[in-house]
Short mmCIF file of C-alpha atoms in Angstrom, two decimals:
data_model
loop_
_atom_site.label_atom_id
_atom_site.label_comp_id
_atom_site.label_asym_id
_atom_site.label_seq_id
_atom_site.Cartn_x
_atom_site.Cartn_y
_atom_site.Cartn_z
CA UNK A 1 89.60 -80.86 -42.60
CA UNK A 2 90.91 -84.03 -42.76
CA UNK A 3 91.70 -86.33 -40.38
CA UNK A 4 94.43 -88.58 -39.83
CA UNK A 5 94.49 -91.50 -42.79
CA UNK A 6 96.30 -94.93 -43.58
CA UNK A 7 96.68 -97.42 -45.85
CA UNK A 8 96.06 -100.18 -46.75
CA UNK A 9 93.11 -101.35 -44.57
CA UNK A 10 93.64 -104.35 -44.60
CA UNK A 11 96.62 -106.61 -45.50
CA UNK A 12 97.59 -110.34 -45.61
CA UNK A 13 101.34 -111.38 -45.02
CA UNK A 14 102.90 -114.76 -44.41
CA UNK A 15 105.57 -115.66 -41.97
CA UNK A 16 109.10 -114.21 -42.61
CA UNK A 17 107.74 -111.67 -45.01
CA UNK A 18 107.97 -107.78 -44.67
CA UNK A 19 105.47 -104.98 -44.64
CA UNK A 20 104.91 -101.33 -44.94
CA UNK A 21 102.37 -99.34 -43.31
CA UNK A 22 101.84 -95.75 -43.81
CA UNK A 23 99.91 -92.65 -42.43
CA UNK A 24 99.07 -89.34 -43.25
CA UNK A 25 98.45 -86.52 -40.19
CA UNK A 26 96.00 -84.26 -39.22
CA UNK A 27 96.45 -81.05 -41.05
CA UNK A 28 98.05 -79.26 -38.79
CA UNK A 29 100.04 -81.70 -37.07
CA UNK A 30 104.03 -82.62 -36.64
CA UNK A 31 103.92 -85.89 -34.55
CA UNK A 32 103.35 -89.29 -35.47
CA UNK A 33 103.12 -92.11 -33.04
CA UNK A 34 102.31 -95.83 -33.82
CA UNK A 35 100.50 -98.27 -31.86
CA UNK A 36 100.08 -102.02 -31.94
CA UNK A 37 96.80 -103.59 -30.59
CA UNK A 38 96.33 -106.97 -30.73
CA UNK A 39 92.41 -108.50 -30.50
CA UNK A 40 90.65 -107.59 -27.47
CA UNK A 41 93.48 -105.44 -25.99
CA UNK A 42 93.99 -102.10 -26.15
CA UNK A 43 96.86 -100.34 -27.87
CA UNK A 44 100.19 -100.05 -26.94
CA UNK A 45 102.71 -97.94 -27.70
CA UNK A 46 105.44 -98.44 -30.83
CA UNK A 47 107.62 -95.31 -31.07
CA UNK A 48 107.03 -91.37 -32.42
CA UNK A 49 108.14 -89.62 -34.70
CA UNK A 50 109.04 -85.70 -34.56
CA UNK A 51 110.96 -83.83 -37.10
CA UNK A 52 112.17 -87.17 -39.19
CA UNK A 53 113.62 -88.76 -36.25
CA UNK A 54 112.59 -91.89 -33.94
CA UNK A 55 111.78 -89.34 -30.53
CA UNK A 56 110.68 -92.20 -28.07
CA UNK A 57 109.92 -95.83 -28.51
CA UNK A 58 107.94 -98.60 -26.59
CA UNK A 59 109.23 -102.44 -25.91
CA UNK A 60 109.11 -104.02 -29.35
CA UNK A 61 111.70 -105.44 -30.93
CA UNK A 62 114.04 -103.65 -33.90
CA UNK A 63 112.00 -105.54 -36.13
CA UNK A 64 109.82 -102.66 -35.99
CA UNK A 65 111.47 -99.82 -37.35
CA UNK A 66 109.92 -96.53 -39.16
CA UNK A 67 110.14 -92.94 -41.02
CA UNK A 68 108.88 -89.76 -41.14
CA UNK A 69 108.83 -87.52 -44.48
CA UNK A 70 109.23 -83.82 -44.66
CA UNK A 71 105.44 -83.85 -45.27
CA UNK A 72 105.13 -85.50 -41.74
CA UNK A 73 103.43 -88.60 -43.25
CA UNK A 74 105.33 -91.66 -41.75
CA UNK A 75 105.40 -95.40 -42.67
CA UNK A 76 106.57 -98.33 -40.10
CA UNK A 77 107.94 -101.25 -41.15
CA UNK A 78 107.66 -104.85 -39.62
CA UNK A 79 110.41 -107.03 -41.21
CA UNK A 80 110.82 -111.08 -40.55
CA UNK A 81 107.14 -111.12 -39.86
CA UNK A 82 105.67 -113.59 -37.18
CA UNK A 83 101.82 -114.98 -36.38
CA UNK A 84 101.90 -112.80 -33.47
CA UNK A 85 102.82 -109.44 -35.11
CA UNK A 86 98.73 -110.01 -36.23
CA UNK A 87 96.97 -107.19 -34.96
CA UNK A 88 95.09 -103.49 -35.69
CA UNK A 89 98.07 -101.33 -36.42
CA UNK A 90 96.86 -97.78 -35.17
CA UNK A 91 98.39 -94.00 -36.33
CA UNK A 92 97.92 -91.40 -34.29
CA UNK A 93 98.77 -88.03 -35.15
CA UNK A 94 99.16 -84.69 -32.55
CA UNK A 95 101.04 -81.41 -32.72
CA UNK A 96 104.51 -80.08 -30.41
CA UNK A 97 102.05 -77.37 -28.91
CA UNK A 98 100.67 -80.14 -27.42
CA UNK A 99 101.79 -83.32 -27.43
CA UNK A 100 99.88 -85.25 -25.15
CA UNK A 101 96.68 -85.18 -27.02
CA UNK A 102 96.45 -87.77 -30.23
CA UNK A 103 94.31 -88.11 -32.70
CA UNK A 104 93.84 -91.60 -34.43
CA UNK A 105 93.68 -93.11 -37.55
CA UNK A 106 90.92 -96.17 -38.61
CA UNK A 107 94.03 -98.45 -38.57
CA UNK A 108 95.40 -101.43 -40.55
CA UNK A 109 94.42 -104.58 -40.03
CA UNK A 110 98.21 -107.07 -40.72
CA UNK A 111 97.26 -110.41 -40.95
CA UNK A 112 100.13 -112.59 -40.31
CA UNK A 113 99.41 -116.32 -41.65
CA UNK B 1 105.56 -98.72 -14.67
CA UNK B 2 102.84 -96.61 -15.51
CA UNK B 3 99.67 -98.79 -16.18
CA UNK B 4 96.19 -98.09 -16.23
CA UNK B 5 93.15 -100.82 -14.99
CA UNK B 6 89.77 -100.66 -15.83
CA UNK B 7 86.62 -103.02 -15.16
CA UNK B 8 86.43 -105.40 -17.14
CA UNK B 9 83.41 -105.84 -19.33
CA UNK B 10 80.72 -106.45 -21.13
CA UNK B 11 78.95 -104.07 -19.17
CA UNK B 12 75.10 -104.50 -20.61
CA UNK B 13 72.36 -101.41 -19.71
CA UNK B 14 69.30 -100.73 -20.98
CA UNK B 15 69.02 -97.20 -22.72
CA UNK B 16 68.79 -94.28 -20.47
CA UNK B 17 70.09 -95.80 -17.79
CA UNK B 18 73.24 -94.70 -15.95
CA UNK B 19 76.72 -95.55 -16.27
CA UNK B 20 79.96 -95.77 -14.64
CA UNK B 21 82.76 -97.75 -16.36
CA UNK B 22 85.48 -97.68 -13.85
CA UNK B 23 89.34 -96.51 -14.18
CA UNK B 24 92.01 -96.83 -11.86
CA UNK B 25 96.14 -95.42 -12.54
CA UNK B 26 99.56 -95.99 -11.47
CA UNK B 27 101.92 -93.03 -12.17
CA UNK B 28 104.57 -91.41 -11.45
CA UNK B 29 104.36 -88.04 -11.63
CA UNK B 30 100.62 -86.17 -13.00
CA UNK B 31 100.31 -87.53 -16.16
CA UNK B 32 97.20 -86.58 -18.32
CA UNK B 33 94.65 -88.57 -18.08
CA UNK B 34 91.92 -89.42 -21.34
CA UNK B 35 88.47 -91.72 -22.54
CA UNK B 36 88.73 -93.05 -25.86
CA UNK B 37 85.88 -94.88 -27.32
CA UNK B 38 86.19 -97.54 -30.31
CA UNK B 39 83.31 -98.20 -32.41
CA UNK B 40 83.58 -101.90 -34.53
CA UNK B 41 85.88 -101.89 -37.37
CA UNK B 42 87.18 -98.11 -36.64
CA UNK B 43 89.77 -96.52 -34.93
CA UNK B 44 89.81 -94.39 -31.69
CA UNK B 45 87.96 -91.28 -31.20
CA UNK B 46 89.34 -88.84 -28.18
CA UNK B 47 85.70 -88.52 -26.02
CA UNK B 48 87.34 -86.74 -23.08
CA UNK B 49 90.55 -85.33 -21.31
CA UNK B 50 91.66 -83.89 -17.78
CA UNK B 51 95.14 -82.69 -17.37
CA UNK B 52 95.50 -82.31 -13.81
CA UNK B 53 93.84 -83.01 -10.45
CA UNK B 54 90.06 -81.99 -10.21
CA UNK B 55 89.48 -81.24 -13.77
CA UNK B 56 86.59 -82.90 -15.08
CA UNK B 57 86.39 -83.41 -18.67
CA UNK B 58 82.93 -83.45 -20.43
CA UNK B 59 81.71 -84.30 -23.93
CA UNK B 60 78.59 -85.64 -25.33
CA UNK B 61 77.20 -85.66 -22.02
CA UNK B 62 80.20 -88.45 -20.94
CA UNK B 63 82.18 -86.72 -17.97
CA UNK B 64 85.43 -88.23 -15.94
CA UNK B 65 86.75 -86.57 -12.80
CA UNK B 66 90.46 -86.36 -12.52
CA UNK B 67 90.89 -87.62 -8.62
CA UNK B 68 94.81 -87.56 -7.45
CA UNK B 69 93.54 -89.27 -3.96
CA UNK B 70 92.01 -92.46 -5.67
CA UNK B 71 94.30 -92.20 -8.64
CA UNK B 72 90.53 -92.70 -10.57
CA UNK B 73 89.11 -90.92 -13.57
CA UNK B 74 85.79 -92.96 -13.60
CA UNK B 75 83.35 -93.03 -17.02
CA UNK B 76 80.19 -91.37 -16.05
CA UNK B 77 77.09 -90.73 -18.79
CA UNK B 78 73.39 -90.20 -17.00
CA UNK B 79 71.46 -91.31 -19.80
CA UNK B 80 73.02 -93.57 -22.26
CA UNK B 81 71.80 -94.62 -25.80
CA UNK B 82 72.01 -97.21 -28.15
CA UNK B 83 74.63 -95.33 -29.95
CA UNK B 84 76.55 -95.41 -27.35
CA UNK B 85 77.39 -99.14 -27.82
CA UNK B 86 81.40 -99.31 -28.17
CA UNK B 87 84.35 -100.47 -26.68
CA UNK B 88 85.90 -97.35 -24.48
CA UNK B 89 89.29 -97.19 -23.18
CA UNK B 90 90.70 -95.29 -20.31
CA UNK B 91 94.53 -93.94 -20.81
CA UNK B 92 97.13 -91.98 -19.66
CA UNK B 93 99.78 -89.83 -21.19
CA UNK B 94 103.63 -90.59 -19.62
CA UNK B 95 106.85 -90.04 -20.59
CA UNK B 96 108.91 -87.49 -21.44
CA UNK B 97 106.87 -84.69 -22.30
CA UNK B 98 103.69 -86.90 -22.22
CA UNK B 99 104.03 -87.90 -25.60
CA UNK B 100 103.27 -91.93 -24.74
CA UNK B 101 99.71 -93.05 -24.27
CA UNK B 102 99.19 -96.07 -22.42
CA UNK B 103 95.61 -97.64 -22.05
CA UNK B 104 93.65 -100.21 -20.14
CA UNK B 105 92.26 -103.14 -22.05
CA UNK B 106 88.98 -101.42 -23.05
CA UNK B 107 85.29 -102.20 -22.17
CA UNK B 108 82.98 -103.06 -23.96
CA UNK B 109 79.49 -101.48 -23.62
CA UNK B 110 75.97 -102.88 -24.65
CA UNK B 111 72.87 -100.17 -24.41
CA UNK B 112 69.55 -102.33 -25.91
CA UNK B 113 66.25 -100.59 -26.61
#
């Protein structure tokens, strides 16, 4: 069974440039969220995804904007990038029954030079 | 808000001895509660979970307490191992219908032989 998967791993941008991240559930599983966590800090909540639409969302900017195929994979986007959009960009996948319990991805490391 | 504090570490132990890592909340209503542990250059692996007050969750012979009256869910393991070097991160579930995971800022644990 596998778990939840992204891609790239890793990935170098410079300022002002844009990027695409994407992420494949769980089998079994209808709900992607995205989190951004920056060195030494733990994660912290982007926005989720549930039947193709944007469901809830955290405090970051509309730079950060994503979607969700009929597959359920998703992909977030980070336009006009900046040195401090650097971080581990995290997937987490979980299902409506419930919803509270998320299952995570290794992550993408976004280098932002 | 909702936030979640946790002691900050490293927190250093020799194998097979005991450990506590700490974890306080601030919430309104009875959010779910969770441990996540981090091992370098992965993602985050669910350990544990408690959905409401006096549960305990258990795994790998890790074990939190749900406590309403503290607002706590303290890291317990009697014996720990090597292996058990990682970062771990205490979190709870908010929003409507839980589906938002907020975390502490992770600590980092170092079992030598």
């Amino acid at each position: 069974d596998a778990g939840v998967t992204q891609s790239p791993t890793h990935l170098i941008k410079t300022r002002g440039q844009q990027v695409t991240l994407r992420c494949s559930p769980k089998s079994g599983h209808d709900t992607v969220s995205w989190y951004q966590q920056a060195l030494g800090q733990g994660p912290q909540f982007i926005f989720q995804y549930y039947e193709e639409e944007e469901r809830q969302r955290g405090n970051f900017p509309d730079r950060f904007s994503g979607h969700q195929f009929p597959n359920y994979s998703s992909e977030l986007n980070v336009n006009a990038l900046l040195l401090g959009d650097s971080a581990l960009y995290l997937c987490a996948s979980s299902s409506e029954v419930s919803t509270d319990t998320q299952y995570f991805g290794p992550g993408t490391r976004l280098t932002v030079l | 808000g909702d936030s979640v504090t946790q002691m900050e570490g490293p927190v250093t132990l020799s194998e097979e001895a005991f450990l506590t890592i700490n974890c306080t909340y601030t919430a309104t209503g009875y959010p779910s509660l969770f441990w996540y542990v981090q091992y370098p250059g992965e993602g985050l692996q669910l350990l544990l979970k408690a959905t409401k007050a006096d549960d305990k969750g258990s795994n790998k012979g890790f074990e939190a307490t749900y406590r309403k009256e503290t607002t706590s869910f303290h890291l317990e393991k009697g014996s720990v191992q090597v292996s058990d070097s990682a970062v771990y991160f205490c979190a709870l579930a908010y929003g409507e219908g839980f589906q938002k995971l907020v975390f502490g800022t992770g600590t980092r644990l170092l079992v030598s032989p």
